[in-house]
XYZ file of N, CA and C in Angstrom:
813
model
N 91.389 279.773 151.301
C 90.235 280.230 150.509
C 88.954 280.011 151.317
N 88.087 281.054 151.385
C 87.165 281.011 151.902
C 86.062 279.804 151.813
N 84.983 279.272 152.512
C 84.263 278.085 151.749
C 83.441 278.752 150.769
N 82.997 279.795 150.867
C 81.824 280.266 149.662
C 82.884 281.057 148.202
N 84.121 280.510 148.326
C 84.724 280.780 147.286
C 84.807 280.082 146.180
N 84.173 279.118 146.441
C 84.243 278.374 145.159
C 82.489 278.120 144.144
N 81.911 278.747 145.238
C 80.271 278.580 144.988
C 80.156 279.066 143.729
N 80.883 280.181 143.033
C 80.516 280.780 141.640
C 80.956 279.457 140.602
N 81.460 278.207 141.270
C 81.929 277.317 140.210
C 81.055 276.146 140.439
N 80.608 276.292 141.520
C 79.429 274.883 142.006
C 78.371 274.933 141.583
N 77.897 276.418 141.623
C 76.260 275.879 141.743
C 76.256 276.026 139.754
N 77.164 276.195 139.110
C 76.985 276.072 137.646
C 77.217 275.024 137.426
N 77.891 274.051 138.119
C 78.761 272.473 137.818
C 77.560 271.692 138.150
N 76.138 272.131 139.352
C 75.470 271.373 139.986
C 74.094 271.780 138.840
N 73.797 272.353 138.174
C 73.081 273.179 137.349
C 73.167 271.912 136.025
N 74.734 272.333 135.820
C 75.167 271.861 134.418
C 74.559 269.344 134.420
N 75.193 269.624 135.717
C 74.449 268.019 135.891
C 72.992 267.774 136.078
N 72.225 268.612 136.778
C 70.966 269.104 136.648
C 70.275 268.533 135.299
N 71.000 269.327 134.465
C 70.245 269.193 133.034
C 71.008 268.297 132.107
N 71.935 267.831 132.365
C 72.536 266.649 132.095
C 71.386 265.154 132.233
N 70.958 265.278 133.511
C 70.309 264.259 134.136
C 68.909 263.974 133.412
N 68.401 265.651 133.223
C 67.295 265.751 132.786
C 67.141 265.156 131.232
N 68.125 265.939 130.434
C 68.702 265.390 128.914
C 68.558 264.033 128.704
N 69.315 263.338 129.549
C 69.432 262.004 129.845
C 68.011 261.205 129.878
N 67.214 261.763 130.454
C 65.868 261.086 130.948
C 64.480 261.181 129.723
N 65.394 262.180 129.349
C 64.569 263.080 128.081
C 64.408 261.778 126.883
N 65.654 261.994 126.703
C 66.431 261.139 125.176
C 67.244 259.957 125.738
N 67.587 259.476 126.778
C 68.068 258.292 127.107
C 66.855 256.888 126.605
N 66.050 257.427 126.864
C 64.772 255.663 126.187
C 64.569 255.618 125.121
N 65.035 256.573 123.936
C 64.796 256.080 122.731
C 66.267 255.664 122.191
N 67.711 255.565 122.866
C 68.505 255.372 122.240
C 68.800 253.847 122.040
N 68.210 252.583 122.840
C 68.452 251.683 122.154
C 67.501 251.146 120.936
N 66.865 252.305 120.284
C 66.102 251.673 119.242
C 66.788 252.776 117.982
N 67.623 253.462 118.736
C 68.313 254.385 116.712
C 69.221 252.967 116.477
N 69.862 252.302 116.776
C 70.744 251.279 116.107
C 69.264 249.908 115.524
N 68.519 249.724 115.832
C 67.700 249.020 115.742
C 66.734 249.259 114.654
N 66.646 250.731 114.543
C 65.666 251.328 113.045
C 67.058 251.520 112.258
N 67.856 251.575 112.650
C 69.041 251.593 111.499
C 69.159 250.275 110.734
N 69.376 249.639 111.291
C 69.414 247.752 111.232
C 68.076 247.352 110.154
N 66.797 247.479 110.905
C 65.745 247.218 109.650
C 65.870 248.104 108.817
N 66.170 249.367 108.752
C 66.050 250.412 107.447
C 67.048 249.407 106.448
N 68.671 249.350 106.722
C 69.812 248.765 106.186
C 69.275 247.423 105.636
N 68.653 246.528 106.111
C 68.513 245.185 106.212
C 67.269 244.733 105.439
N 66.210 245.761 105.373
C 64.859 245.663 105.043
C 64.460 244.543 105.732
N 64.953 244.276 106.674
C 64.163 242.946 107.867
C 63.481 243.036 108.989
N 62.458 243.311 109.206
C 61.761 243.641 111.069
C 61.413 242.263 111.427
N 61.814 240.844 111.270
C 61.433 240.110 111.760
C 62.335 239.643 113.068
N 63.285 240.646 113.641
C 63.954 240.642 114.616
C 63.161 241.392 115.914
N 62.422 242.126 115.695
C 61.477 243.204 116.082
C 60.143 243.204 116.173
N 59.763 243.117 117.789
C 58.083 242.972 117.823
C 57.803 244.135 118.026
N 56.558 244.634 116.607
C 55.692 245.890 117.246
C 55.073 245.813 118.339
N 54.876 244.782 119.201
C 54.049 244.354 120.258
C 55.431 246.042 121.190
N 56.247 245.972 121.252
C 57.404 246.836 121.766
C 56.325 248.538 121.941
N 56.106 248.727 120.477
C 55.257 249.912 120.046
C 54.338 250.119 120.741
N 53.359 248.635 120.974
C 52.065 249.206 121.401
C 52.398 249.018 123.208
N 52.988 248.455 123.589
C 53.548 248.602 125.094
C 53.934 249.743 125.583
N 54.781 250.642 124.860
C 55.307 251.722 125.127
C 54.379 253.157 124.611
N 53.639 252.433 123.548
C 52.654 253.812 123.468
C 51.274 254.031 124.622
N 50.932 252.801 125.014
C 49.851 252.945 126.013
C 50.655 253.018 126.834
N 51.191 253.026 127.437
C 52.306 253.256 128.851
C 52.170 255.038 128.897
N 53.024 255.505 127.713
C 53.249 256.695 127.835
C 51.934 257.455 127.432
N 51.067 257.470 126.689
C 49.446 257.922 126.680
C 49.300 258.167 128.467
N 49.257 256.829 128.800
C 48.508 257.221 130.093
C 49.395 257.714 130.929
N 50.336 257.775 130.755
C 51.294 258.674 131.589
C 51.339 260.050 131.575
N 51.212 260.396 130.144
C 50.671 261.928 129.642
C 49.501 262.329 130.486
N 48.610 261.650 130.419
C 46.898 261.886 131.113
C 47.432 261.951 132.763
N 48.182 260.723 132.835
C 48.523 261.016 134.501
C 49.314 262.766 135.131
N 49.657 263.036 134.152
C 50.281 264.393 134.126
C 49.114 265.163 134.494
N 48.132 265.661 134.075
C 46.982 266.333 134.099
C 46.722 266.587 135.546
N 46.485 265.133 136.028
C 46.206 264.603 137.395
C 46.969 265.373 138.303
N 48.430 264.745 138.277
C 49.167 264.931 139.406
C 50.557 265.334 138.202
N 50.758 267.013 137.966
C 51.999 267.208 137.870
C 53.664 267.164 138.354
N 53.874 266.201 137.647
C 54.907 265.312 137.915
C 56.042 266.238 137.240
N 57.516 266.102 137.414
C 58.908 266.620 136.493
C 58.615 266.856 135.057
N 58.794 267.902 134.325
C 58.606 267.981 133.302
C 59.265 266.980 132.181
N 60.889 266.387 132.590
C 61.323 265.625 131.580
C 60.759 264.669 131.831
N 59.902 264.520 132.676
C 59.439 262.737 132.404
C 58.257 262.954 131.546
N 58.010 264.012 131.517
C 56.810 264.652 130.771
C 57.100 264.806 129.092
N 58.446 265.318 128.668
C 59.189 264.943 127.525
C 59.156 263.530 127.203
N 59.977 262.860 128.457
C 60.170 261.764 128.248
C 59.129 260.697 126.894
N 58.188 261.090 127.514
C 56.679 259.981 127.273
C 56.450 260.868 125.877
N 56.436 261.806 125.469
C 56.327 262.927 124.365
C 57.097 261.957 123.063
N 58.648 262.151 123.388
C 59.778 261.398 122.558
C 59.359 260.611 122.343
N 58.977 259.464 123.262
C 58.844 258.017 122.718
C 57.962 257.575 122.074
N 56.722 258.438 122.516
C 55.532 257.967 121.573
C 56.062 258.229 120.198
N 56.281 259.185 119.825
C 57.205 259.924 118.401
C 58.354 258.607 117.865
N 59.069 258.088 118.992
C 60.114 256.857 117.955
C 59.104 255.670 117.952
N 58.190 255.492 118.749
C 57.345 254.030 118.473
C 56.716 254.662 117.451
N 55.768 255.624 117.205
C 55.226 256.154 115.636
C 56.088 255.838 114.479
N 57.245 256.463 114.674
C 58.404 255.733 113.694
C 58.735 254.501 113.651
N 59.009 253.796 114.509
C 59.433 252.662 114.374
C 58.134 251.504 114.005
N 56.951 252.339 114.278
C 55.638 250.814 113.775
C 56.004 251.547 112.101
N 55.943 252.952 111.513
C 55.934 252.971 110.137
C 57.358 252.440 109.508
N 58.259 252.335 109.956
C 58.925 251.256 109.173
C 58.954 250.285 109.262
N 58.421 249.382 110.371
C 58.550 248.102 110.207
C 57.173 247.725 109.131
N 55.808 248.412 109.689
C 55.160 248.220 108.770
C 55.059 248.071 106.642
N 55.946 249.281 106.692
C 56.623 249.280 105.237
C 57.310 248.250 104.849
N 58.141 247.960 105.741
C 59.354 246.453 105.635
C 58.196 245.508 105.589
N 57.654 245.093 106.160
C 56.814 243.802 106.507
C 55.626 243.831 105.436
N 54.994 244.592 105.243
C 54.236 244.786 103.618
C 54.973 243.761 102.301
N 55.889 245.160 102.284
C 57.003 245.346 101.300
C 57.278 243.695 100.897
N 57.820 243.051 101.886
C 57.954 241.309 101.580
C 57.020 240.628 101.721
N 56.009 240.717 101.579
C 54.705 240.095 101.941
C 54.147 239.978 100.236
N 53.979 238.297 100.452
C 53.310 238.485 98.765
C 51.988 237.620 98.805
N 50.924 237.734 98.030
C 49.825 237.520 97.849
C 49.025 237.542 99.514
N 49.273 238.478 100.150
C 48.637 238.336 101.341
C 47.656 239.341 101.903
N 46.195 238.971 102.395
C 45.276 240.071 102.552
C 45.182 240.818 103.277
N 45.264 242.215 103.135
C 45.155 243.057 103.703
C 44.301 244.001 105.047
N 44.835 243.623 106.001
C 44.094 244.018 107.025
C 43.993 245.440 107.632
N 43.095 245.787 108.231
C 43.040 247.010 108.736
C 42.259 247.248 110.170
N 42.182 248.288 110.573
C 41.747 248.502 111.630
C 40.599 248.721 111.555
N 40.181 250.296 110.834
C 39.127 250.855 110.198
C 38.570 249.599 108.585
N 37.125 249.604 109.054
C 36.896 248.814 107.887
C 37.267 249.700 106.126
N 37.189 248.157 105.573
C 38.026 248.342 103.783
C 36.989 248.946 102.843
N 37.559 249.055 101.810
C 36.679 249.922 100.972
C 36.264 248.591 100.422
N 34.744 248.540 100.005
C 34.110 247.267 99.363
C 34.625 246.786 98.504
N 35.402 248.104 97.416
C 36.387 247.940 96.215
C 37.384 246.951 96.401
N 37.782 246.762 97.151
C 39.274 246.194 97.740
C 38.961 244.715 97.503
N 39.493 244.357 96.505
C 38.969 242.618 95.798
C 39.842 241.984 96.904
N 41.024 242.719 97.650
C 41.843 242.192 99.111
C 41.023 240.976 100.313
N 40.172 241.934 100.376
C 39.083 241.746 101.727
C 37.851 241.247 101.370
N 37.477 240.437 102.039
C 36.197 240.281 101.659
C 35.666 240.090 103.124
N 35.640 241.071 103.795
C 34.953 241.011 105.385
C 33.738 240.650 105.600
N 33.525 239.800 106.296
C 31.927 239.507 106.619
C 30.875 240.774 107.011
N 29.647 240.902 106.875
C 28.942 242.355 107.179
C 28.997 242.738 108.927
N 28.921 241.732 109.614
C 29.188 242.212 111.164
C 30.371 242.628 111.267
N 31.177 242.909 110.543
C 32.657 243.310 110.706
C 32.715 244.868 109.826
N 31.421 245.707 109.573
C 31.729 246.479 108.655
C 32.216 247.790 109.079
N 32.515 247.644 110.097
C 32.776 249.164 110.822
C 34.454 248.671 111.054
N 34.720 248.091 112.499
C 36.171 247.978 113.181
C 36.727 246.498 112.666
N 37.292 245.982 112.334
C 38.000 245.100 112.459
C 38.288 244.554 113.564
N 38.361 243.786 114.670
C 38.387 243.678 116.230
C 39.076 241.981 116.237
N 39.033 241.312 114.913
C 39.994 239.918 115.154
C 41.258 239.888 115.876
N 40.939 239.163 116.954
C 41.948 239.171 117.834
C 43.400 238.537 117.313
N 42.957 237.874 116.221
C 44.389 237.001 115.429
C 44.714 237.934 114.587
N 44.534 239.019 113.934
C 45.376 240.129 113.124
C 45.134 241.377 114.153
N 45.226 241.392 115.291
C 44.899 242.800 116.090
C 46.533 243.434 115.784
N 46.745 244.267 115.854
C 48.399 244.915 115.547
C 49.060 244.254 114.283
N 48.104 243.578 113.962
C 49.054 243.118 112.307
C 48.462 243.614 110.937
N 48.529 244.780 111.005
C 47.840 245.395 109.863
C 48.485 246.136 108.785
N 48.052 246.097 107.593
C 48.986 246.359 106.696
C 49.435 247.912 106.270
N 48.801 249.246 107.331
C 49.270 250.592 106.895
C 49.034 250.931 107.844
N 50.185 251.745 108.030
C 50.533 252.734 109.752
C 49.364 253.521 109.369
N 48.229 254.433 108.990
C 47.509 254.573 109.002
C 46.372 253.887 109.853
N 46.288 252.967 109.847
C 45.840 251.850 110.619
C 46.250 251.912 112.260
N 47.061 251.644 112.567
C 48.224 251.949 113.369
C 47.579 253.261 114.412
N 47.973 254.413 113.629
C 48.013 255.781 113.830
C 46.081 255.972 114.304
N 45.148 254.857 113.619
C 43.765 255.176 113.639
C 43.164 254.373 115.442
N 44.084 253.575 115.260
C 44.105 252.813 116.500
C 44.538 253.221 117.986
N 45.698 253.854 117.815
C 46.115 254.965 118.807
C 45.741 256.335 119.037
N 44.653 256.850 117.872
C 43.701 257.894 118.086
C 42.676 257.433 119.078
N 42.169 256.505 118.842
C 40.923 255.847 119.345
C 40.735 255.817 120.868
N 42.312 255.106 121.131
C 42.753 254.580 122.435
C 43.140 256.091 123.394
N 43.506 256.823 122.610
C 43.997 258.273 123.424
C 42.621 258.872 123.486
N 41.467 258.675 122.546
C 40.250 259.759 122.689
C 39.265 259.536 124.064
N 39.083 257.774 123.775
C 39.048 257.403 124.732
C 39.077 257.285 126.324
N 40.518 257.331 126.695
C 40.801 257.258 127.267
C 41.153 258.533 128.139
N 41.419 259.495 127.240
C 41.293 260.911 127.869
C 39.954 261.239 128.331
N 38.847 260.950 127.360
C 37.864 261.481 127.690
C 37.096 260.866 129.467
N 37.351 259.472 129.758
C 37.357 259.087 130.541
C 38.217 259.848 132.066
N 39.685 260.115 131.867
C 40.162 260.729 132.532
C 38.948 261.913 132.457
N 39.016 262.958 131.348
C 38.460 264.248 132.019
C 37.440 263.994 132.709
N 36.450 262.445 132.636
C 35.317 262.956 133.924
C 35.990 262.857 135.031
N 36.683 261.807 135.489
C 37.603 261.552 136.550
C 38.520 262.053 137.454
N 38.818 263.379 136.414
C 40.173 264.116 136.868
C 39.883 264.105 138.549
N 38.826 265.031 138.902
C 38.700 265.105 140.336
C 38.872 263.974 141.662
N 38.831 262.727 141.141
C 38.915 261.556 141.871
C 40.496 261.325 141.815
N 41.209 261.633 143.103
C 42.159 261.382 143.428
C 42.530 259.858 143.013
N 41.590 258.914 143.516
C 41.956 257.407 143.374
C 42.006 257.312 141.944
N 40.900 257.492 141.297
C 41.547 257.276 139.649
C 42.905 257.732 139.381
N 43.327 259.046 139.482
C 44.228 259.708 138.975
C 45.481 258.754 139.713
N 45.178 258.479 141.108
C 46.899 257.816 141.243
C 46.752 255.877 140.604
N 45.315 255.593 140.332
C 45.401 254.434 139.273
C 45.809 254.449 138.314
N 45.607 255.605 137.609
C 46.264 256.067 136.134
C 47.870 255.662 136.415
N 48.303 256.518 136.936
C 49.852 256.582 137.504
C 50.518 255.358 137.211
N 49.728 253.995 138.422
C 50.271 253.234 138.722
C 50.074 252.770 137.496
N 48.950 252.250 136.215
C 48.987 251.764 135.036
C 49.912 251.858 133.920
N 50.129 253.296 133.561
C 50.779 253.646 133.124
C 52.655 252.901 133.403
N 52.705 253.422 134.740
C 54.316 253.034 134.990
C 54.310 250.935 134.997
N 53.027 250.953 135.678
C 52.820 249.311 135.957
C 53.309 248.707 134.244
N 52.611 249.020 133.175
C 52.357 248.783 131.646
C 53.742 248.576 131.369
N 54.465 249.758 131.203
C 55.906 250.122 130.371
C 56.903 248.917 131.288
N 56.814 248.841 132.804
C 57.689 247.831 133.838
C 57.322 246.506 133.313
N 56.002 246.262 132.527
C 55.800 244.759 132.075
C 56.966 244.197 130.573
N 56.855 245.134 130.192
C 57.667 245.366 128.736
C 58.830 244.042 128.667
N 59.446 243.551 129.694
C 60.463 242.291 129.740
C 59.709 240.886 129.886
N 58.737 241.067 130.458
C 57.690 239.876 130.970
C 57.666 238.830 129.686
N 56.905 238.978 128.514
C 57.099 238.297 127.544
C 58.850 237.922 127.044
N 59.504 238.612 127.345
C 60.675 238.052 126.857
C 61.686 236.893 127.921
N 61.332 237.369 128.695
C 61.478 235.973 129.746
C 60.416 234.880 130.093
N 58.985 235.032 130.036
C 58.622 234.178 129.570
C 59.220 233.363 128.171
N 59.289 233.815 127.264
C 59.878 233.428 125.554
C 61.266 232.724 125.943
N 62.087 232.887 126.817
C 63.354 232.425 127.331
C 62.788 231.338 127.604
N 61.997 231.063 128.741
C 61.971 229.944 129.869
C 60.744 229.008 128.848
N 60.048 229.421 128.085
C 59.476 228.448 126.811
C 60.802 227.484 125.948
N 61.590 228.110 125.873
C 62.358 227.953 124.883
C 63.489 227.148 125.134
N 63.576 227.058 126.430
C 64.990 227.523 127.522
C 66.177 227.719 126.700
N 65.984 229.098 126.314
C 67.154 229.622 125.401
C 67.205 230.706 125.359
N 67.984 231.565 124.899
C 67.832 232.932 124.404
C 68.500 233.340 123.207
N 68.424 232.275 122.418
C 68.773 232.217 121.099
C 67.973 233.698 120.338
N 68.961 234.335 119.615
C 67.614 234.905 118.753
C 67.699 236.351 119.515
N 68.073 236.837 120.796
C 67.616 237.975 121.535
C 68.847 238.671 121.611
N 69.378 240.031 121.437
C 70.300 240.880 121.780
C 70.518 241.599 123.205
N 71.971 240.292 122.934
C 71.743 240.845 124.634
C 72.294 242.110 124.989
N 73.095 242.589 123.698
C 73.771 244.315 124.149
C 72.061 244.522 124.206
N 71.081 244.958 123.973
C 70.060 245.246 123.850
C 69.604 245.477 125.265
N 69.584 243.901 126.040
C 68.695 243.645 127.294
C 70.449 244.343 128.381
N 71.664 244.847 127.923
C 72.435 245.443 128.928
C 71.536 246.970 128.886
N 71.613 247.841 128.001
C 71.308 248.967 127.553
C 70.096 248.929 128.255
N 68.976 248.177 128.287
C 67.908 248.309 129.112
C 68.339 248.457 130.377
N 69.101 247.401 130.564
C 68.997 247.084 132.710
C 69.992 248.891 133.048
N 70.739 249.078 132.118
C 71.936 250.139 132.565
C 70.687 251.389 132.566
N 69.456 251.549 131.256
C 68.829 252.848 131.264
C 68.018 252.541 132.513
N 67.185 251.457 132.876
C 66.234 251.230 133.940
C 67.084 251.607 135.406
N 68.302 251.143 135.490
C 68.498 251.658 136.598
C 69.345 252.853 136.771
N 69.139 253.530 136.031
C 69.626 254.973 136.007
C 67.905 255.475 136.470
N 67.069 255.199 135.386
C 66.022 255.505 135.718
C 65.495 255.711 137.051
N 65.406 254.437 137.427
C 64.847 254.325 138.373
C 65.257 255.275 139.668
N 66.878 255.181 139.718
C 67.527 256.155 140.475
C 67.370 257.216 140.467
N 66.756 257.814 138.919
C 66.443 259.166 139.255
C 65.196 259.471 139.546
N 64.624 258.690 139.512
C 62.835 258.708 140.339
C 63.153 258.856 141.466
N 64.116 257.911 142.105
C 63.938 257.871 143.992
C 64.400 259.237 144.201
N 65.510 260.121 143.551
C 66.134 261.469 143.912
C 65.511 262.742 143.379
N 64.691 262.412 143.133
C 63.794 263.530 142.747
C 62.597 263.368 143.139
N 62.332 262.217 143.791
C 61.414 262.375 144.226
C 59.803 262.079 143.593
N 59.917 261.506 142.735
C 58.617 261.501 141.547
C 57.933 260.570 142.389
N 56.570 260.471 141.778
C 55.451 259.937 142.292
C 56.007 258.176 142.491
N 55.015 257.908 143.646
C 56.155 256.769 144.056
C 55.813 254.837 142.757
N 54.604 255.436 142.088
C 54.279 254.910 141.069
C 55.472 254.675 140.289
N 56.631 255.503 140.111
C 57.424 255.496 139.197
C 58.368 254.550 139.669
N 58.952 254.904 140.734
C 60.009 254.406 141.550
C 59.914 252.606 141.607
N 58.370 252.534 142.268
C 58.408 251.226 142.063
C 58.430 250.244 141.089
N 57.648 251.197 140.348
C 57.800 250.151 138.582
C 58.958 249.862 137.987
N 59.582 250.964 138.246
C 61.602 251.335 138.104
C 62.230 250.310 138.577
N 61.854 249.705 139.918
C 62.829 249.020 140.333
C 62.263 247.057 140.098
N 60.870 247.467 139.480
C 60.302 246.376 139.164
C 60.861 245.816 137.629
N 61.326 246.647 136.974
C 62.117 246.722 135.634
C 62.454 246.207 135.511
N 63.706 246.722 136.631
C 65.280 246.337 136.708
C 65.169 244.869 137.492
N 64.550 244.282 138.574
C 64.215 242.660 138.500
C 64.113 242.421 137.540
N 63.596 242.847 136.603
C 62.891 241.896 135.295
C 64.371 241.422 134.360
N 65.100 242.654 134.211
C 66.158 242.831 133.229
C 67.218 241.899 133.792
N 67.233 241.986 135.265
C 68.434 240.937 136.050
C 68.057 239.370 135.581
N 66.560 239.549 136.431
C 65.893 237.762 135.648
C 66.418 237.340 134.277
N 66.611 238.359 132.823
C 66.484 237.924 131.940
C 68.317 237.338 131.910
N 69.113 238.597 132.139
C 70.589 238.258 132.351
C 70.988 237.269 132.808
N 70.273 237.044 133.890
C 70.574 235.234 134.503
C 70.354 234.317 133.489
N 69.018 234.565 132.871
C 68.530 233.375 131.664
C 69.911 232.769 131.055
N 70.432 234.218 130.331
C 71.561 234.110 129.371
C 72.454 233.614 130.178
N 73.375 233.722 131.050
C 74.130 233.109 132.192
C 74.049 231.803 131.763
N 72.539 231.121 132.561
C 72.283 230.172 133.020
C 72.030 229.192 131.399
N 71.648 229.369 130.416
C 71.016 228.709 129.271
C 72.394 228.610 128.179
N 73.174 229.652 128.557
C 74.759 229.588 127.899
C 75.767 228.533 128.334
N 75.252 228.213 129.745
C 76.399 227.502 130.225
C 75.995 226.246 130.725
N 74.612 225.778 131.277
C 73.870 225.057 131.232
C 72.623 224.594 130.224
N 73.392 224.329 128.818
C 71.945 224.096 127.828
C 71.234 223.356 127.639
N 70.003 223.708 127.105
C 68.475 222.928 127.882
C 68.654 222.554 126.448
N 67.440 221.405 126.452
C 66.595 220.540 125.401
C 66.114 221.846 124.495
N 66.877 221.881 122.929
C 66.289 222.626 121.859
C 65.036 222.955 121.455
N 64.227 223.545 121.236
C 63.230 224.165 121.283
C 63.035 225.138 119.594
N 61.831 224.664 119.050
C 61.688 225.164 117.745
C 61.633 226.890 117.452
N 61.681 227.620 116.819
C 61.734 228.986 117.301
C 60.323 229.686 115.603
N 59.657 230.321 116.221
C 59.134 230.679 115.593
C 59.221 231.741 114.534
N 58.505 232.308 113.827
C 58.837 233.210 112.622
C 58.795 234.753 113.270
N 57.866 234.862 114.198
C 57.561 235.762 114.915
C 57.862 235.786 116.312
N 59.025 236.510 116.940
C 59.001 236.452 117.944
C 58.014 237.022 119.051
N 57.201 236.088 120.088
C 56.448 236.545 120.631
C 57.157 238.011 121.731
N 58.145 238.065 122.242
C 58.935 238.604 123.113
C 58.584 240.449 122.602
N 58.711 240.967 123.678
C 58.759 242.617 123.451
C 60.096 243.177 123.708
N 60.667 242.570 123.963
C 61.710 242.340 124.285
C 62.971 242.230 123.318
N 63.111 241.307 122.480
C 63.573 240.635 121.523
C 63.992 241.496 120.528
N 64.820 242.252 120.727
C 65.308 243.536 119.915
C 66.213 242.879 118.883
C-alpha cells in the first residue's frame, strides 16, 4: 500500500484529536467542581468550600479575557476562561444561598451600600456608598452582591486595559497576571497543610484531578505553542499540586502535633 494511502484516514483521526484536545481544554476545568456543586446542592453544606476558589478563578480569567484583546491567543483557551467564569457565577450563587439559608440572627452584609430601611445594618455614614471592610470582603449575604463586585472589577479593569492596549509591556503584564493569579490557586492550601501539619479536612481525589488537569494543561500550552505566560504558570501549578501530594504522603505516614481546625477553611484549595 502506498504511504499516502492511508492519509484519507489520518488527517480525520488527527482532526478528530484536534478537537478532542480542544473540548478537553474547553470543559476539562470545570469538571472537578460538577461533583462538588452536587455535594452542597445534596448536603445543603458549603462549609467544605472556599468562595475564596470563585474569586481566584474569576480575576484570573477576567484578565485573561482582556489579555485576549492584547495578544490573540487559541480560541479554546478563550472558551476556556468564558466557562469558568459561568461555573464560579454558579457556584458563589449556591453556596451563597446555602450559607444564608443556615445562618440565623446574623447581619447582613453587602457590597453596594443597604437600604436605610434594613433594621439589619446599621452602617456608619463614611461607609454609605461601598462597603470596603476588609473582615466581611467576599462574605456577603446575596450573589447580587457578588455579581456587583465582579462588574466593578471587570469595568475597571477593562477600561484601564483599553488605554493601554497599545503598550506591548502592559499587555504581556496582563498575560503574566492573569496566568500568574489562577497558578497561585494551591498556595493557600499548602500553606493551610504546613499550619496545620495535616491535611485533614481536604479531598484528595480533588487535589489528583487538579495535578492530572494541570498537567495535561500545561502540556497543551507547550504544543501549541501559547503565549509563554501560560506554559510557565502551567508548570508552576503542577509544582504546587506535587508539593501538596507530598504533604498527604508525608503527614499520613509521619503525623505531626494536632492542630485545631477552623470553621472556615482558609485554603482555595480545600474542595
Amino acid at each position: 500500500m502506498e504511504p499516502g494511502g492511508l492519509e484519507w484516514l489520518l488527517v480525520p483521526m488527527q482532526q478528530l484529536v484536534s478537537w478532542g484536545a480542544a473540548g478537553a481544554m474547553v470543559f476539562g476545568g470545570v469538571v472537578p467542581y460538577i461533583p462538588q456543586y452536587r455535594d452542597i446542592r445534596r448536603t445543603q453544606n458549603a462549609e467544605g468550600f472556599s468562595t475564596y476558589v470563585c474569586l481566584v478563578l474569576l480575576v484570573a480569567n477576567i484578565l485573561r479575557i482582556l489579555f485576549w484583546f492584547g495578544r490573540r491567543f487559541e480560541s479554546p483557551l478563550l472558551w476556556q476562561s468564558i466557562i469558568m467564569i459561568i461555573t464560579m457565577l454558579l457556584m458563589l450563587k449556591l453556596c451563597t444561598e446555602v450559607r444564608v439559608s443556615n445562618e440565623l440572627n446574623v447581619k447582613r452584609r453587602s457590597f453596594a451600600a443597604a437600604d436605610s430601611k434594613d433594621e439589619e445594618i446599621k452602617a456608619p455614614p463614611k461607609r454609605s456608598y461601598l462597603d470596603f471592610d476588609l473582615n466581611y470582603f467576599w462574605h456577603w449575604s446575596k450573589f447580587t452582591d457578588y455579581v456587583q463586585c465582579i462588574l466593578t472589577f471587570t469595568g475597571v479593569t477593562g477600561y484601564i486595559t483599553y488605554l493601554w492596549l497599545d503598550s506591548s509591556l502592559f499587555v504581556e503584564t496582563l498575560g503574566f497576571l492573569a496566568v500568574f493569579t489562577e497558578a497561585m490557586l494551591g498556595i493557600p492550601q499548602l500553606y493551610r497543610n504546613y499550619q496545620n501539619r495535616s491535611t485533614e479536612g481536604m479531598s484528595i481525589k480533588m487535589v489528583l484531578m487538579w495535578s492530572s488537569g494541570d498537567t495535561f494543561k500545561t502540556v497543551y500550552f507547550i504544543l501549541n505553542q501559547a503565549p509563554f505566560q501560560f506554559s510557565i504558570c502551567g508548570l508552576l501549578q503542577v509544582f504546587v499540586d506535587i508539593a501538596i501530594l507530598l504533604q498527604v504522603y508525608l503527614y499520613s505516614h509521619y503525623p505531626q502535633k494536632p492542630v485545631s481546625h477552623t470553621a472556615h477553611p482558609a485554603s482555595t484549595k480545600a474542595l
